[in-house]
Amino acid sequence: ATALNAAKIVFVSDVGGIVDAVGGEETVISQCTLDEIAALLAAGGITGGMIPKVNAVRRALEGGVASAHIIDGRVDHALLLEVLTDAGCGTKIVADAKEGEDRADATEKTAQSGPIA
């Protein structure tokens, strides 16, 4: 992605995104930054097969890619939902919080208006 000067990279997986497993409750994170990923890794909140994915995300973002997305390829239209809707359906990762403000705003609006049909 870095060599191609890509703006985005999408990882298709068999999980809905980065799952925060800290504290025993597992929830998919809609959006996070590289610093938040580092904190989750240090706390043991990211485990198993997700570790190489987030390491690849880190390398891509540090290499100039603007955003990375981890989505569940088993979900119908997951790529379209993630890339073309504000709320998305997986985890969007950005280098810093300022770059990701749009997802946070959209997630709040979706929570207020209900799920996307």
mmCIF file of N, CA and C in Angstrom:
data_model
loop_
_atom_site.group_PDB
_atom_site.id
_atom_site.type_symbol
_atom_site.label_atom_id
_atom_site.label_comp_id
_atom_site.label_asym_id
_atom_site.label_seq_id
_atom_site.Cartn_x
_atom_site.Cartn_y
_atom_site.Cartn_z
ATOM 1 N N ALA A 1 0.831 -1.194 0.000
ATOM 2 C CA ALA A 1 0.000 0.000 0.000
ATOM 3 C C ALA A 1 0.876 1.258 0.000
ATOM 4 N N THR A 2 1.926 1.236 0.780
ATOM 5 C CA THR A 2 2.812 2.391 0.854
ATOM 6 C C THR A 2 3.489 2.633 -0.489
ATOM 7 N N ALA A 3 3.977 1.573 -1.118
ATOM 8 C CA ALA A 3 4.661 1.708 -2.403
ATOM 9 C C ALA A 3 3.731 2.227 -3.499
ATOM 10 N N LEU A 4 2.439 1.951 -3.366
ATOM 11 C CA LEU A 4 1.457 2.401 -4.350
ATOM 12 C C LEU A 4 0.898 3.785 -4.031
ATOM 13 N N ASN A 5 1.355 4.375 -2.926
ATOM 14 C CA ASN A 5 0.803 5.651 -2.447
ATOM 15 C C ASN A 5 -0.702 5.562 -2.242
ATOM 16 N N ALA A 6 -1.148 4.446 -1.710
ATOM 17 C CA ALA A 6 -2.579 4.223 -1.473
ATOM 18 C C ALA A 6 -3.093 5.138 -0.380
ATOM 19 N N ALA A 7 -4.326 5.565 -0.523
ATOM 20 C CA ALA A 7 -4.971 6.391 0.499
ATOM 21 C C ALA A 7 -5.576 5.519 1.588
ATOM 22 N N LYS A 8 -5.971 4.297 1.232
ATOM 23 C CA LYS A 8 -6.634 3.374 2.148
ATOM 24 C C LYS A 8 -6.147 1.967 1.904
ATOM 25 N N ILE A 9 -6.211 1.177 2.962
ATOM 26 C CA ILE A 9 -5.984 -0.250 2.816
ATOM 27 C C ILE A 9 -7.077 -0.956 3.610
ATOM 28 N N VAL A 10 -7.610 -2.035 3.042
ATOM 29 C CA VAL A 10 -8.690 -2.776 3.686
ATOM 30 C C VAL A 10 -8.235 -4.216 3.912
ATOM 31 N N PHE A 11 -8.346 -4.662 5.150
ATOM 32 C CA PHE A 11 -8.049 -6.044 5.511
ATOM 33 C C PHE A 11 -9.379 -6.764 5.687
ATOM 34 N N VAL A 12 -9.567 -7.842 4.932
ATOM 35 C CA VAL A 12 -10.787 -8.626 5.019
ATOM 36 C C VAL A 12 -10.480 -9.843 5.881
ATOM 37 N N SER A 13 -11.268 -10.031 6.912
ATOM 38 C CA SER A 13 -10.995 -11.074 7.887
ATOM 39 C C SER A 13 -12.264 -11.879 8.158
ATOM 40 N N ASP A 14 -12.206 -12.733 9.175
ATOM 41 C CA ASP A 14 -13.387 -13.490 9.582
ATOM 42 C C ASP A 14 -13.920 -12.978 10.917
ATOM 43 N N VAL A 15 -13.557 -11.759 11.266
ATOM 44 C CA VAL A 15 -14.080 -11.084 12.458
ATOM 45 C C VAL A 15 -14.528 -9.682 12.045
ATOM 46 N N GLY A 16 -15.365 -9.063 12.858
ATOM 47 C CA GLY A 16 -15.967 -7.788 12.508
ATOM 48 C C GLY A 16 -15.075 -6.576 12.642
ATOM 49 N N GLY A 17 -13.844 -6.760 13.052
ATOM 50 C CA GLY A 17 -12.910 -5.656 13.243
ATOM 51 C C GLY A 17 -12.053 -5.934 14.455
ATOM 52 N N ILE A 18 -11.427 -4.891 14.966
ATOM 53 C CA ILE A 18 -10.608 -5.047 16.172
ATOM 54 C C ILE A 18 -11.551 -5.180 17.359
ATOM 55 N N VAL A 19 -11.368 -6.245 18.104
ATOM 56 C CA VAL A 19 -12.194 -6.513 19.274
ATOM 57 C C VAL A 19 -11.385 -6.172 20.514
ATOM 58 N N ASP A 20 -11.953 -5.328 21.353
ATOM 59 C CA ASP A 20 -11.312 -4.979 22.619
ATOM 60 C C ASP A 20 -11.700 -6.042 23.633
ATOM 61 N N ALA A 21 -10.728 -6.854 24.027
ATOM 62 C CA ALA A 21 -10.989 -7.947 24.957
ATOM 63 C C ALA A 21 -10.551 -7.622 26.379
ATOM 64 N N VAL A 22 -10.167 -6.371 26.642
ATOM 65 C CA VAL A 22 -9.747 -5.977 27.990
ATOM 66 C C VAL A 22 -10.960 -5.997 28.914
ATOM 67 N N GLY A 23 -10.795 -6.570 30.083
ATOM 68 C CA GLY A 23 -11.869 -6.600 31.065
ATOM 69 C C GLY A 23 -12.878 -7.710 30.850
ATOM 70 N N GLY A 24 -12.623 -8.610 29.908
ATOM 71 C CA GLY A 24 -13.490 -9.760 29.713
ATOM 72 C C GLY A 24 -14.665 -9.522 28.776
ATOM 73 N N GLU A 25 -15.043 -8.274 28.533
ATOM 74 C CA GLU A 25 -16.152 -7.994 27.624
ATOM 75 C C GLU A 25 -15.588 -7.681 26.244
ATOM 76 N N GLU A 26 -16.047 -8.400 25.233
ATOM 77 C CA GLU A 26 -15.510 -8.212 23.890
ATOM 78 C C GLU A 26 -16.445 -7.332 23.071
ATOM 79 N N THR A 27 -15.925 -6.200 22.620
ATOM 80 C CA THR A 27 -16.697 -5.302 21.779
ATOM 81 C C THR A 27 -15.852 -4.889 20.582
ATOM 82 N N VAL A 28 -16.490 -4.780 19.416
ATOM 83 C CA VAL A 28 -15.792 -4.330 18.215
ATOM 84 C C VAL A 28 -15.617 -2.818 18.302
ATOM 85 N N ILE A 29 -14.405 -2.371 18.045
ATOM 86 C CA ILE A 29 -14.081 -0.951 18.080
ATOM 87 C C ILE A 29 -14.367 -0.366 16.700
ATOM 88 N N SER A 30 -15.198 0.673 16.653
ATOM 89 C CA SER A 30 -15.562 1.291 15.385
ATOM 90 C C SER A 30 -14.394 2.042 14.769
ATOM 91 N N GLN A 31 -13.648 2.748 15.602
ATOM 92 C CA GLN A 31 -12.524 3.541 15.111
ATOM 93 C C GLN A 31 -11.477 3.673 16.200
ATOM 94 N N CYS A 32 -10.219 3.704 15.799
ATOM 95 C CA CYS A 32 -9.144 3.913 16.758
ATOM 96 C C CYS A 32 -7.926 4.498 16.064
ATOM 97 N N THR A 33 -6.981 4.916 16.873
ATOM 98 C CA THR A 33 -5.736 5.495 16.374
ATOM 99 C C THR A 33 -4.589 4.517 16.628
ATOM 100 N N LEU A 34 -3.442 4.831 16.076
ATOM 101 C CA LEU A 34 -2.260 3.991 16.325
ATOM 102 C C LEU A 34 -1.904 3.964 17.802
ATOM 103 N N ASP A 35 -2.037 5.091 18.496
ATOM 104 C CA ASP A 35 -1.745 5.121 19.931
ATOM 105 C C ASP A 35 -2.702 4.221 20.708
ATOM 106 N N GLU A 36 -3.968 4.214 20.316
ATOM 107 C CA GLU A 36 -4.944 3.353 20.992
ATOM 108 C C GLU A 36 -4.653 1.879 20.732
ATOM 109 N N ILE A 37 -4.211 1.560 19.519
ATOM 110 C CA ILE A 37 -3.825 0.177 19.213
ATOM 111 C C ILE A 37 -2.638 -0.244 20.073
ATOM 112 N N ALA A 38 -1.646 0.632 20.195
ATOM 113 C CA ALA A 38 -0.475 0.319 21.022
ATOM 114 C C ALA A 38 -0.891 0.056 22.465
ATOM 115 N N ALA A 39 -1.809 0.868 22.985
ATOM 116 C CA ALA A 39 -2.280 0.682 24.361
ATOM 117 C C ALA A 39 -3.040 -0.633 24.510
ATOM 118 N N LEU A 40 -3.874 -0.968 23.538
ATOM 119 C CA LEU A 40 -4.608 -2.238 23.586
ATOM 120 C C LEU A 40 -3.672 -3.432 23.518
ATOM 121 N N LEU A 41 -2.653 -3.353 22.663
ATOM 122 C CA LEU A 41 -1.668 -4.439 22.581
ATOM 123 C C LEU A 41 -0.946 -4.612 23.909
ATOM 124 N N ALA A 42 -0.544 -3.503 24.508
ATOM 125 C CA ALA A 42 0.177 -3.557 25.784
ATOM 126 C C ALA A 42 -0.697 -4.130 26.899
ATOM 127 N N ALA A 43 -2.004 -3.856 26.842
ATOM 128 C CA ALA A 43 -2.921 -4.323 27.880
ATOM 129 C C ALA A 43 -3.441 -5.730 27.618
ATOM 130 N N GLY A 44 -3.060 -6.319 26.483
ATOM 131 C CA GLY A 44 -3.541 -7.652 26.148
ATOM 132 C C GLY A 44 -4.932 -7.649 25.552
ATOM 133 N N GLY A 45 -5.396 -6.489 25.096
ATOM 134 C CA GLY A 45 -6.735 -6.374 24.534
ATOM 135 C C GLY A 45 -6.841 -6.835 23.098
ATOM 136 N N ILE A 46 -5.717 -6.958 22.422
ATOM 137 C CA ILE A 46 -5.691 -7.498 21.057
ATOM 138 C C ILE A 46 -4.864 -8.772 21.104
ATOM 139 N N THR A 47 -5.456 -9.869 20.634
ATOM 140 C CA THR A 47 -4.803 -11.167 20.754
ATOM 141 C C THR A 47 -4.882 -11.956 19.448
ATOM 142 N N GLY A 48 -4.202 -13.069 19.427
ATOM 143 C CA GLY A 48 -4.298 -14.044 18.348
ATOM 144 C C GLY A 48 -3.980 -13.493 16.973
ATOM 145 N N GLY A 49 -4.812 -13.859 16.004
ATOM 146 C CA GLY A 49 -4.600 -13.502 14.615
ATOM 147 C C GLY A 49 -4.756 -12.027 14.309
ATOM 148 N N MET A 50 -5.301 -11.267 15.249
ATOM 149 C CA MET A 50 -5.456 -9.831 15.016
ATOM 150 C C MET A 50 -4.125 -9.099 15.190
ATOM 151 N N ILE A 51 -3.191 -9.662 15.936
ATOM 152 C CA ILE A 51 -1.904 -8.999 16.171
ATOM 153 C C ILE A 51 -1.149 -8.744 14.867
ATOM 154 N N PRO A 52 -0.990 -9.739 13.974
ATOM 155 C CA PRO A 52 -0.288 -9.431 12.722
ATOM 156 C C PRO A 52 -1.042 -8.419 11.858
ATOM 157 N N LYS A 53 -2.376 -8.427 11.931
ATOM 158 C CA LYS A 53 -3.154 -7.460 11.160
ATOM 159 C C LYS A 53 -2.890 -6.040 11.646
ATOM 160 N N VAL A 54 -2.931 -5.826 12.960
ATOM 161 C CA VAL A 54 -2.713 -4.467 13.460
ATOM 162 C C VAL A 54 -1.262 -4.036 13.266
ATOM 163 N N ASN A 55 -0.331 -4.971 13.269
ATOM 164 C CA ASN A 55 1.058 -4.616 12.964
ATOM 165 C C ASN A 55 1.202 -4.181 11.504
ATOM 166 N N ALA A 56 0.483 -4.853 10.598
ATOM 167 C CA ALA A 56 0.492 -4.450 9.187
ATOM 168 C C ALA A 56 -0.182 -3.091 9.011
ATOM 169 N N VAL A 57 -1.244 -2.858 9.760
ATOM 170 C CA VAL A 57 -1.915 -1.553 9.748
ATOM 171 C C VAL A 57 -0.944 -0.467 10.190
ATOM 172 N N ARG A 58 -0.242 -0.725 11.278
ATOM 173 C CA ARG A 58 0.712 0.257 11.799
ATOM 174 C C ARG A 58 1.761 0.611 10.753
ATOM 175 N N ARG A 59 2.326 -0.415 10.116
ATOM 176 C CA ARG A 59 3.339 -0.167 9.080
ATOM 177 C C ARG A 59 2.769 0.658 7.924
ATOM 178 N N ALA A 60 1.546 0.349 7.510
ATOM 179 C CA ALA A 60 0.925 1.075 6.400
ATOM 180 C C ALA A 60 0.688 2.545 6.768
ATOM 181 N N LEU A 61 0.145 2.790 7.947
ATOM 182 C CA LEU A 61 -0.141 4.169 8.351
ATOM 183 C C LEU A 61 1.147 4.957 8.568
ATOM 184 N N GLU A 62 2.139 4.326 9.159
ATOM 185 C CA GLU A 62 3.426 5.001 9.345
ATOM 186 C C GLU A 62 4.109 5.265 8.002
ATOM 187 N N GLY A 63 3.758 4.496 6.980
ATOM 188 C CA GLY A 63 4.318 4.676 5.649
ATOM 189 C C GLY A 63 3.562 5.666 4.781
ATOM 190 N N GLY A 64 2.517 6.274 5.334
ATOM 191 C CA GLY A 64 1.813 7.323 4.597
ATOM 192 C C GLY A 64 0.399 7.014 4.163
ATOM 193 N N VAL A 65 -0.086 5.798 4.376
ATOM 194 C CA VAL A 65 -1.468 5.485 4.056
ATOM 195 C C VAL A 65 -2.356 6.235 5.048
ATOM 196 N N ALA A 66 -3.430 6.872 4.559
ATOM 197 C CA ALA A 66 -4.266 7.721 5.409
ATOM 198 C C ALA A 66 -5.130 6.936 6.392
ATOM 199 N N SER A 67 -5.680 5.808 5.955
ATOM 200 C CA SER A 67 -6.528 5.028 6.847
ATOM 201 C C SER A 67 -6.478 3.556 6.471
ATOM 202 N N ALA A 68 -6.765 2.733 7.460
ATOM 203 C CA ALA A 68 -6.843 1.292 7.259
ATOM 204 C C ALA A 68 -8.162 0.821 7.843
ATOM 205 N N HIS A 69 -8.694 -0.241 7.259
ATOM 206 C CA HIS A 69 -9.980 -0.767 7.701
ATOM 207 C C HIS A 69 -9.855 -2.276 7.849
ATOM 208 N N ILE A 70 -10.447 -2.805 8.910
ATOM 209 C CA ILE A 70 -10.508 -4.252 9.107
ATOM 210 C C ILE A 70 -11.982 -4.610 9.144
ATOM 211 N N ILE A 71 -12.398 -5.473 8.200
ATOM 212 C CA ILE A 71 -13.813 -5.811 8.080
ATOM 213 C C ILE A 71 -14.003 -7.317 8.025
ATOM 214 N N ASP A 72 -15.244 -7.749 8.266
ATOM 215 C CA ASP A 72 -15.612 -9.162 8.203
ATOM 216 C C ASP A 72 -16.078 -9.475 6.785
ATOM 217 N N GLY A 73 -15.304 -10.256 6.070
ATOM 218 C CA GLY A 73 -15.628 -10.608 4.697
ATOM 219 C C GLY A 73 -16.839 -11.501 4.564
ATOM 220 N N ARG A 74 -17.329 -12.041 5.656
ATOM 221 C CA ARG A 74 -18.519 -12.898 5.601
ATOM 222 C C ARG A 74 -19.807 -12.088 5.593
ATOM 223 N N VAL A 75 -19.712 -10.801 5.879
ATOM 224 C CA VAL A 75 -20.888 -9.928 5.906
ATOM 225 C C VAL A 75 -21.178 -9.430 4.492
ATOM 226 N N ASP A 76 -22.425 -9.567 4.066
ATOM 227 C CA ASP A 76 -22.808 -9.087 2.738
ATOM 228 C C ASP A 76 -22.502 -7.606 2.597
ATOM 229 N N HIS A 77 -21.844 -7.255 1.519
ATOM 230 C CA HIS A 77 -21.549 -5.865 1.165
ATOM 231 C C HIS A 77 -20.673 -5.144 2.198
ATOM 232 N N ALA A 78 -19.880 -5.892 2.951
ATOM 233 C CA ALA A 78 -19.064 -5.296 4.008
ATOM 234 C C ALA A 78 -18.133 -4.211 3.488
ATOM 235 N N LEU A 79 -17.502 -4.452 2.362
ATOM 236 C CA LEU A 79 -16.584 -3.455 1.811
ATOM 237 C C LEU A 79 -17.324 -2.168 1.463
ATOM 238 N N LEU A 80 -18.468 -2.295 0.818
ATOM 239 C CA LEU A 80 -19.251 -1.106 0.473
ATOM 240 C C LEU A 80 -19.713 -0.360 1.724
ATOM 241 N N LEU A 81 -20.201 -1.104 2.714
ATOM 242 C CA LEU A 81 -20.660 -0.476 3.952
ATOM 243 C C LEU A 81 -19.528 0.254 4.662
ATOM 244 N N GLU A 82 -18.356 -0.361 4.675
ATOM 245 C CA GLU A 82 -17.227 0.239 5.382
ATOM 246 C C GLU A 82 -16.693 1.475 4.679
ATOM 247 N N VAL A 83 -16.563 1.405 3.372
ATOM 248 C CA VAL A 83 -15.901 2.480 2.631
ATOM 249 C C VAL A 83 -16.869 3.585 2.197
ATOM 250 N N LEU A 84 -18.114 3.232 1.926
ATOM 251 C CA LEU A 84 -19.034 4.214 1.361
ATOM 252 C C LEU A 84 -20.066 4.777 2.330
ATOM 253 N N THR A 85 -20.106 4.284 3.559
ATOM 254 C CA THR A 85 -21.016 4.867 4.540
ATOM 255 C C THR A 85 -20.204 5.520 5.649
ATOM 256 N N ASP A 86 -20.796 6.506 6.278
ATOM 257 C CA ASP A 86 -20.094 7.205 7.347
ATOM 258 C C ASP A 86 -19.879 6.322 8.575
ATOM 259 N N ALA A 87 -20.863 5.500 8.902
ATOM 260 C CA ALA A 87 -20.759 4.687 10.112
ATOM 261 C C ALA A 87 -19.890 3.454 9.928
ATOM 262 N N GLY A 88 -19.807 2.924 8.699
ATOM 263 C CA GLY A 88 -18.987 1.746 8.458
ATOM 264 C C GLY A 88 -19.555 0.501 9.088
ATOM 265 N N CYS A 89 -18.793 -0.598 9.016
ATOM 266 C CA CYS A 89 -19.243 -1.860 9.611
ATOM 267 C C CYS A 89 -18.100 -2.627 10.260
ATOM 268 N N GLY A 90 -16.891 -2.085 10.227
ATOM 269 C CA GLY A 90 -15.740 -2.741 10.827
ATOM 270 C C GLY A 90 -14.989 -1.761 11.692
ATOM 271 N N THR A 91 -13.673 -1.843 11.678
ATOM 272 C CA THR A 91 -12.831 -0.917 12.435
ATOM 273 C C THR A 91 -12.028 -0.070 11.466
ATOM 274 N N LYS A 92 -12.118 1.236 11.639
ATOM 275 C CA LYS A 92 -11.302 2.185 10.873
ATOM 276 C C LYS A 92 -10.154 2.605 11.769
ATOM 277 N N ILE A 93 -8.935 2.541 11.240
ATOM 278 C CA ILE A 93 -7.756 2.924 12.009
ATOM 279 C C ILE A 93 -7.095 4.098 11.292
ATOM 280 N N VAL A 94 -6.795 5.143 12.050
ATOM 281 C CA VAL A 94 -6.134 6.329 11.524
ATOM 282 C C VAL A 94 -4.901 6.605 12.368
ATOM 283 N N ALA A 95 -3.994 7.406 11.826
ATOM 284 C CA ALA A 95 -2.753 7.693 12.550
ATOM 285 C C ALA A 95 -3.020 8.495 13.820
ATOM 286 N N ASP A 96 -3.900 9.495 13.740
ATOM 287 C CA ASP A 96 -4.219 10.272 14.935
ATOM 288 C C ASP A 96 -5.696 10.624 14.956
ATOM 289 N N ALA A 97 -6.188 11.074 16.093
ATOM 290 C CA ALA A 97 -7.614 11.297 16.301
ATOM 291 C C ALA A 97 -8.204 12.328 15.346
ATOM 292 N N LYS A 98 -7.467 13.351 14.988
ATOM 293 C CA LYS A 98 -7.994 14.395 14.107
ATOM 294 C C LYS A 98 -8.414 13.823 12.763
ATOM 295 N N GLU A 99 -7.659 12.866 12.245
ATOM 296 C CA GLU A 99 -7.965 12.267 10.953
ATOM 297 C C GLU A 99 -9.228 11.423 10.998
ATOM 298 N N GLY A 100 -9.648 10.991 12.177
ATOM 299 C CA GLY A 100 -10.789 10.092 12.285
ATOM 300 C C GLY A 100 -12.055 10.708 12.814
ATOM 301 N N GLU A 101 -12.130 12.019 12.856
ATOM 302 C CA GLU A 101 -13.297 12.674 13.439
ATOM 303 C C GLU A 101 -14.593 12.337 12.718
ATOM 304 N N ASP A 102 -14.553 12.105 11.411
ATOM 305 C CA ASP A 102 -15.776 11.828 10.662
ATOM 306 C C ASP A 102 -16.467 10.558 11.125
ATOM 307 N N ARG A 103 -15.731 9.496 11.432
ATOM 308 C CA ARG A 103 -16.344 8.236 11.869
ATOM 309 C C ARG A 103 -17.005 8.400 13.221
ATOM 310 N N ALA A 104 -16.371 9.121 14.134
ATOM 311 C CA ALA A 104 -16.950 9.327 15.454
ATOM 312 C C ALA A 104 -18.273 10.083 15.339
ATOM 313 N N ASP A 105 -18.323 11.099 14.525
ATOM 314 C CA ASP A 105 -19.548 11.864 14.335
ATOM 315 C C ASP A 105 -20.633 10.996 13.719
ATOM 316 N N ALA A 106 -20.282 10.203 12.711
ATOM 317 C CA ALA A 106 -21.261 9.355 12.033
ATOM 318 C C ALA A 106 -21.779 8.271 12.961
ATOM 319 N N THR A 107 -20.917 7.693 13.796
ATOM 320 C CA THR A 107 -21.338 6.654 14.724
ATOM 321 C C THR A 107 -22.346 7.218 15.706
ATOM 322 N N GLU A 108 -22.112 8.432 16.169
ATOM 323 C CA GLU A 108 -23.042 9.077 17.097
ATOM 324 C C GLU A 108 -24.382 9.325 16.418
ATOM 325 N N LYS A 109 -24.368 9.799 15.171
ATOM 326 C CA LYS A 109 -25.605 10.049 14.437
ATOM 327 C C LYS A 109 -26.368 8.751 14.208
ATOM 328 N N THR A 110 -25.670 7.660 13.873
ATOM 329 C CA THR A 110 -26.322 6.381 13.637
ATOM 330 C C THR A 110 -26.954 5.864 14.921
ATOM 331 N N ALA A 111 -26.273 6.023 16.041
ATOM 332 C CA ALA A 111 -26.820 5.579 17.322
ATOM 333 C C ALA A 111 -28.104 6.331 17.644
ATOM 334 N N GLN A 112 -28.170 7.588 17.255
ATOM 335 C CA GLN A 112 -29.355 8.396 17.532
ATOM 336 C C GLN A 112 -30.495 8.058 16.586
ATOM 337 N N SER A 113 -30.191 7.734 15.331
ATOM 338 C CA SER A 113 -31.240 7.517 14.337
ATOM 339 C C SER A 113 -31.564 6.050 14.102
ATOM 340 N N GLY A 114 -30.753 5.152 14.604
ATOM 341 C CA GLY A 114 -30.988 3.724 14.419
ATOM 342 C C GLY A 114 -30.017 3.129 13.428
ATOM 343 N N PRO A 115 -30.009 1.801 13.287
ATOM 344 C CA PRO A 115 -29.049 1.127 12.407
ATOM 345 C C PRO A 115 -29.340 1.360 10.937
ATOM 346 N N ILE A 116 -28.336 1.158 10.123
ATOM 347 C CA ILE A 116 -28.478 1.242 8.674
ATOM 348 C C ILE A 116 -29.159 -0.025 8.197
ATOM 349 N N ALA A 117 -30.191 0.102 7.399
ATOM 350 C CA ALA A 117 -30.941 -1.074 6.919
ATOM 351 C C ALA A 117 -30.324 -1.617 5.657
#
